[in-house]
PDB file of C-alpha atoms in Angstrom:
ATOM      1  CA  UNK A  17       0.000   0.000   0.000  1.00  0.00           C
ATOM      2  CA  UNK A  18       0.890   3.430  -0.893  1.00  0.00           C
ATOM      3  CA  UNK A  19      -0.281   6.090   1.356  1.00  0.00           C
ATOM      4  CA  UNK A  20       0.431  10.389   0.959  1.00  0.00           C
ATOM      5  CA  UNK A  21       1.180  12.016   4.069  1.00  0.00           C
ATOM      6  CA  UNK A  22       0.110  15.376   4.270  1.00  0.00           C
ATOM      7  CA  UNK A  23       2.320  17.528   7.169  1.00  0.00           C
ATOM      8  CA  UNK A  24       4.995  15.172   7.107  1.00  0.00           C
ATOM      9  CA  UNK A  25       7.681  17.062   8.379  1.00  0.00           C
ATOM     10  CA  UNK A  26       5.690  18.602  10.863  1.00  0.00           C
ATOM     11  CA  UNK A  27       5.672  17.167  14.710  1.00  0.00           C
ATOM     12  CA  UNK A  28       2.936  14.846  14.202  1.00  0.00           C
ATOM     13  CA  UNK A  29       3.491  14.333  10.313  1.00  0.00           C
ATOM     14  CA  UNK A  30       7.163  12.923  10.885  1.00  0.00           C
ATOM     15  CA  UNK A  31       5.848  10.210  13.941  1.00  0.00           C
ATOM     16  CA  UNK A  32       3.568   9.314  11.547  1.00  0.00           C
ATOM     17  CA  UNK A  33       5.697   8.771   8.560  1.00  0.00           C
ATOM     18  CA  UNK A  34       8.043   7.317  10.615  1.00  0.00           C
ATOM     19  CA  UNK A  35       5.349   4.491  11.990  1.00  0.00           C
ATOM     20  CA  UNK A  36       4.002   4.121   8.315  1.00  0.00           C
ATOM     21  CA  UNK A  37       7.713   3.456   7.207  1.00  0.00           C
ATOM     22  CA  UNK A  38       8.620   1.208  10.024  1.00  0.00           C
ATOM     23  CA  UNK A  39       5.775  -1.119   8.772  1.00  0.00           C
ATOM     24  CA  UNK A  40       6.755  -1.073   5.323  1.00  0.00           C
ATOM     25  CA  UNK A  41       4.397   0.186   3.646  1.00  0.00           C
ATOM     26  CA  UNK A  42       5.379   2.764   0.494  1.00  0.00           C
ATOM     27  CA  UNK A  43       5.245   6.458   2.000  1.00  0.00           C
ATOM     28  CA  UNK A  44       5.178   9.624  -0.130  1.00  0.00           C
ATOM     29  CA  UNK A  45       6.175  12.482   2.558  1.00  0.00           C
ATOM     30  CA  UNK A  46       4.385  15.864   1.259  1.00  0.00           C
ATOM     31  CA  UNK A  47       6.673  18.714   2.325  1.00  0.00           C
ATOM     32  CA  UNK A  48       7.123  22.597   1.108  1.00  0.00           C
ATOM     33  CA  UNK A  49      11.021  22.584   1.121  1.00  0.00           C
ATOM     34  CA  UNK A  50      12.633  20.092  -1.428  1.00  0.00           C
ATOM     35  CA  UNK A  51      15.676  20.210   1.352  1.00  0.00           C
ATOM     36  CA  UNK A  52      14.004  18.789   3.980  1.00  0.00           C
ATOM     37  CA  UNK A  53      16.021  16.111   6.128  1.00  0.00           C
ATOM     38  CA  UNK A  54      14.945  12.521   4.964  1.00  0.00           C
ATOM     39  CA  UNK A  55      14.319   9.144   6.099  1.00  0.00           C
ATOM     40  CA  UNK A  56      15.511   6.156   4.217  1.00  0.00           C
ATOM     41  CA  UNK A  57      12.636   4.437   2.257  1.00  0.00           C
ATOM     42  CA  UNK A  58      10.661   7.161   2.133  1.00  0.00           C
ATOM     43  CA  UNK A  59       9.575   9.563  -0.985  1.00  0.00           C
ATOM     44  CA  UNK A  60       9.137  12.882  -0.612  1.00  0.00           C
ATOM     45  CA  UNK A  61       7.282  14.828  -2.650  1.00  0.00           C
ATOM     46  CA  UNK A  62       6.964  18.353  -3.063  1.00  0.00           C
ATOM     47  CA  UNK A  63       3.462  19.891  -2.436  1.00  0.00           C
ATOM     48  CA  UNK A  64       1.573  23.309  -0.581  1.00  0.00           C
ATOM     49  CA  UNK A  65      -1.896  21.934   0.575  1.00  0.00           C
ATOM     50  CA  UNK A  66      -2.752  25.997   0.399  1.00  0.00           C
ATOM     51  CA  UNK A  67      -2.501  25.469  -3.404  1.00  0.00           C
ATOM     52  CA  UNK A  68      -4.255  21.845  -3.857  1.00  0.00           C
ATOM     53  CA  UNK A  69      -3.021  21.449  -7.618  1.00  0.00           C
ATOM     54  CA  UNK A  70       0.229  21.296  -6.163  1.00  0.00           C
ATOM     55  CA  UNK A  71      -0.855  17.417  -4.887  1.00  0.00           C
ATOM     56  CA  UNK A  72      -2.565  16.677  -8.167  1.00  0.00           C
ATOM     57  CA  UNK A  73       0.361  14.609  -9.238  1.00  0.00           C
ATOM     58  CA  UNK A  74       1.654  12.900  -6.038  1.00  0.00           C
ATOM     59  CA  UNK A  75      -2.294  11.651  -5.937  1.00  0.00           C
ATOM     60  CA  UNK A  76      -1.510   9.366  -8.794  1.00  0.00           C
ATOM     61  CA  UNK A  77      -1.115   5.480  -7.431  1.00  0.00           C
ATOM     62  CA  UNK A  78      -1.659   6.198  -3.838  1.00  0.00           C
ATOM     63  CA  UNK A  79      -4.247   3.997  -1.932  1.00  0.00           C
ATOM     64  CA  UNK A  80      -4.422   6.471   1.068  1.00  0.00           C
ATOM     65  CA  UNK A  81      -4.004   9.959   2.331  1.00  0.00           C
ATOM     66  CA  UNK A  82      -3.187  10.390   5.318  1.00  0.00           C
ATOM     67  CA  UNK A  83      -4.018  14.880   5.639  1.00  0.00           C
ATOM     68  CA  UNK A  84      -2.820  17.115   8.591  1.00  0.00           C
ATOM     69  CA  UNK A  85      -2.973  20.536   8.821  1.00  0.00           C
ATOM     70  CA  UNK A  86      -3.266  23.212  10.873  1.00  0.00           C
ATOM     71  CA  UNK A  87      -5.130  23.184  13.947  1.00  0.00           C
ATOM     72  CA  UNK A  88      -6.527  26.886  13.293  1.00  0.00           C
ATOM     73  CA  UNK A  89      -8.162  26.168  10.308  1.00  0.00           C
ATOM     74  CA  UNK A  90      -9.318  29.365   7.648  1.00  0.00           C
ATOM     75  CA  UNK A  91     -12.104  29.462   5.610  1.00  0.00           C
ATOM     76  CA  UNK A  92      -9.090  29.031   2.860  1.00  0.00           C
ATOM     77  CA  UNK A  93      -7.860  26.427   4.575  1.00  0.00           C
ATOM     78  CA  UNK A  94     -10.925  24.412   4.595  1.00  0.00           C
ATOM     79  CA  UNK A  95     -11.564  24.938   0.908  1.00  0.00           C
ATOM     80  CA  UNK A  96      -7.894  23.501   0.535  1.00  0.00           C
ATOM     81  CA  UNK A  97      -8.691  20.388   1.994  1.00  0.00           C
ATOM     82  CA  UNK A  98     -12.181  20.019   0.879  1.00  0.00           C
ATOM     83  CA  UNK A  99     -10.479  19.948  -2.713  1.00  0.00           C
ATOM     84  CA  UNK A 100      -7.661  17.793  -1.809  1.00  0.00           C
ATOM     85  CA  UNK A 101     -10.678  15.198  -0.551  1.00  0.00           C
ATOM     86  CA  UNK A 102     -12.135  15.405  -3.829  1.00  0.00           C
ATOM     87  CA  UNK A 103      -8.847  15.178  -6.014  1.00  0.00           C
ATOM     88  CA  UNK A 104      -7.881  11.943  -3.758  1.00  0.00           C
ATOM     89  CA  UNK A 105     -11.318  10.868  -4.580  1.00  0.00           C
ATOM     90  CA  UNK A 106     -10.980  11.022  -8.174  1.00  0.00           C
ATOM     91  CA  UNK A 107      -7.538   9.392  -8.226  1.00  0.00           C
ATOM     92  CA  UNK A 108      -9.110   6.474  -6.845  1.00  0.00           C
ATOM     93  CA  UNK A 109      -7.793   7.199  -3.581  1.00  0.00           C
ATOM     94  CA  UNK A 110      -9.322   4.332  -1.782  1.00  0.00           C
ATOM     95  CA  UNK A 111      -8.928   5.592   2.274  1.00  0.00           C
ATOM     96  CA  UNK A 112      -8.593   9.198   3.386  1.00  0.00           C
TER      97      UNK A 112
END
């Protein structure tokens, strides 16, 4: 299984990756800065969630999302996501 991890670098993001790794299972690591420290045997990808298309591509053969954000969500924000859902959706994004 593939899965995307949304706010992978962040403190929550990285224990998650981490776990996700650990088991083996394919992770692509969404993160802003193409310089971001990296774990072995996992792909980052480079992505904003404020600009959705920006996932479009890292959506392709994934079979879950895994999305964090910000707790203090804006009206923006939750757009952003809501659009992320429905990109996952239509890449056949099978858990979210």
């Amino acid at each position: 299984m593939s899965i995307l991890v949304t706010g992978a670098t962040g403190t929550v993001g990285s224990q998650v990756v981490e776990r996700l790794n650990a088991k083996g299972l394919g992770v692509k690591a969404l993160t802003r800065n193409e310089n971001t420290p990296r774990l072995r045997g996992v792909h980052y990808v480079v992505g904003d969630l404020n600009k959705p298309k920006t996932l479009h591509p890292h959506l392709e053969h994934v079979e879950g999302l895994f999305i964090l954000t910000q707790s203090e969500q804006t009206e923006e924000m939750f757009i952003a996501n809501k659009e992320i859902i429905n990109m996952a959706k239509s890449a056949g994004v099978r858990k979210i």
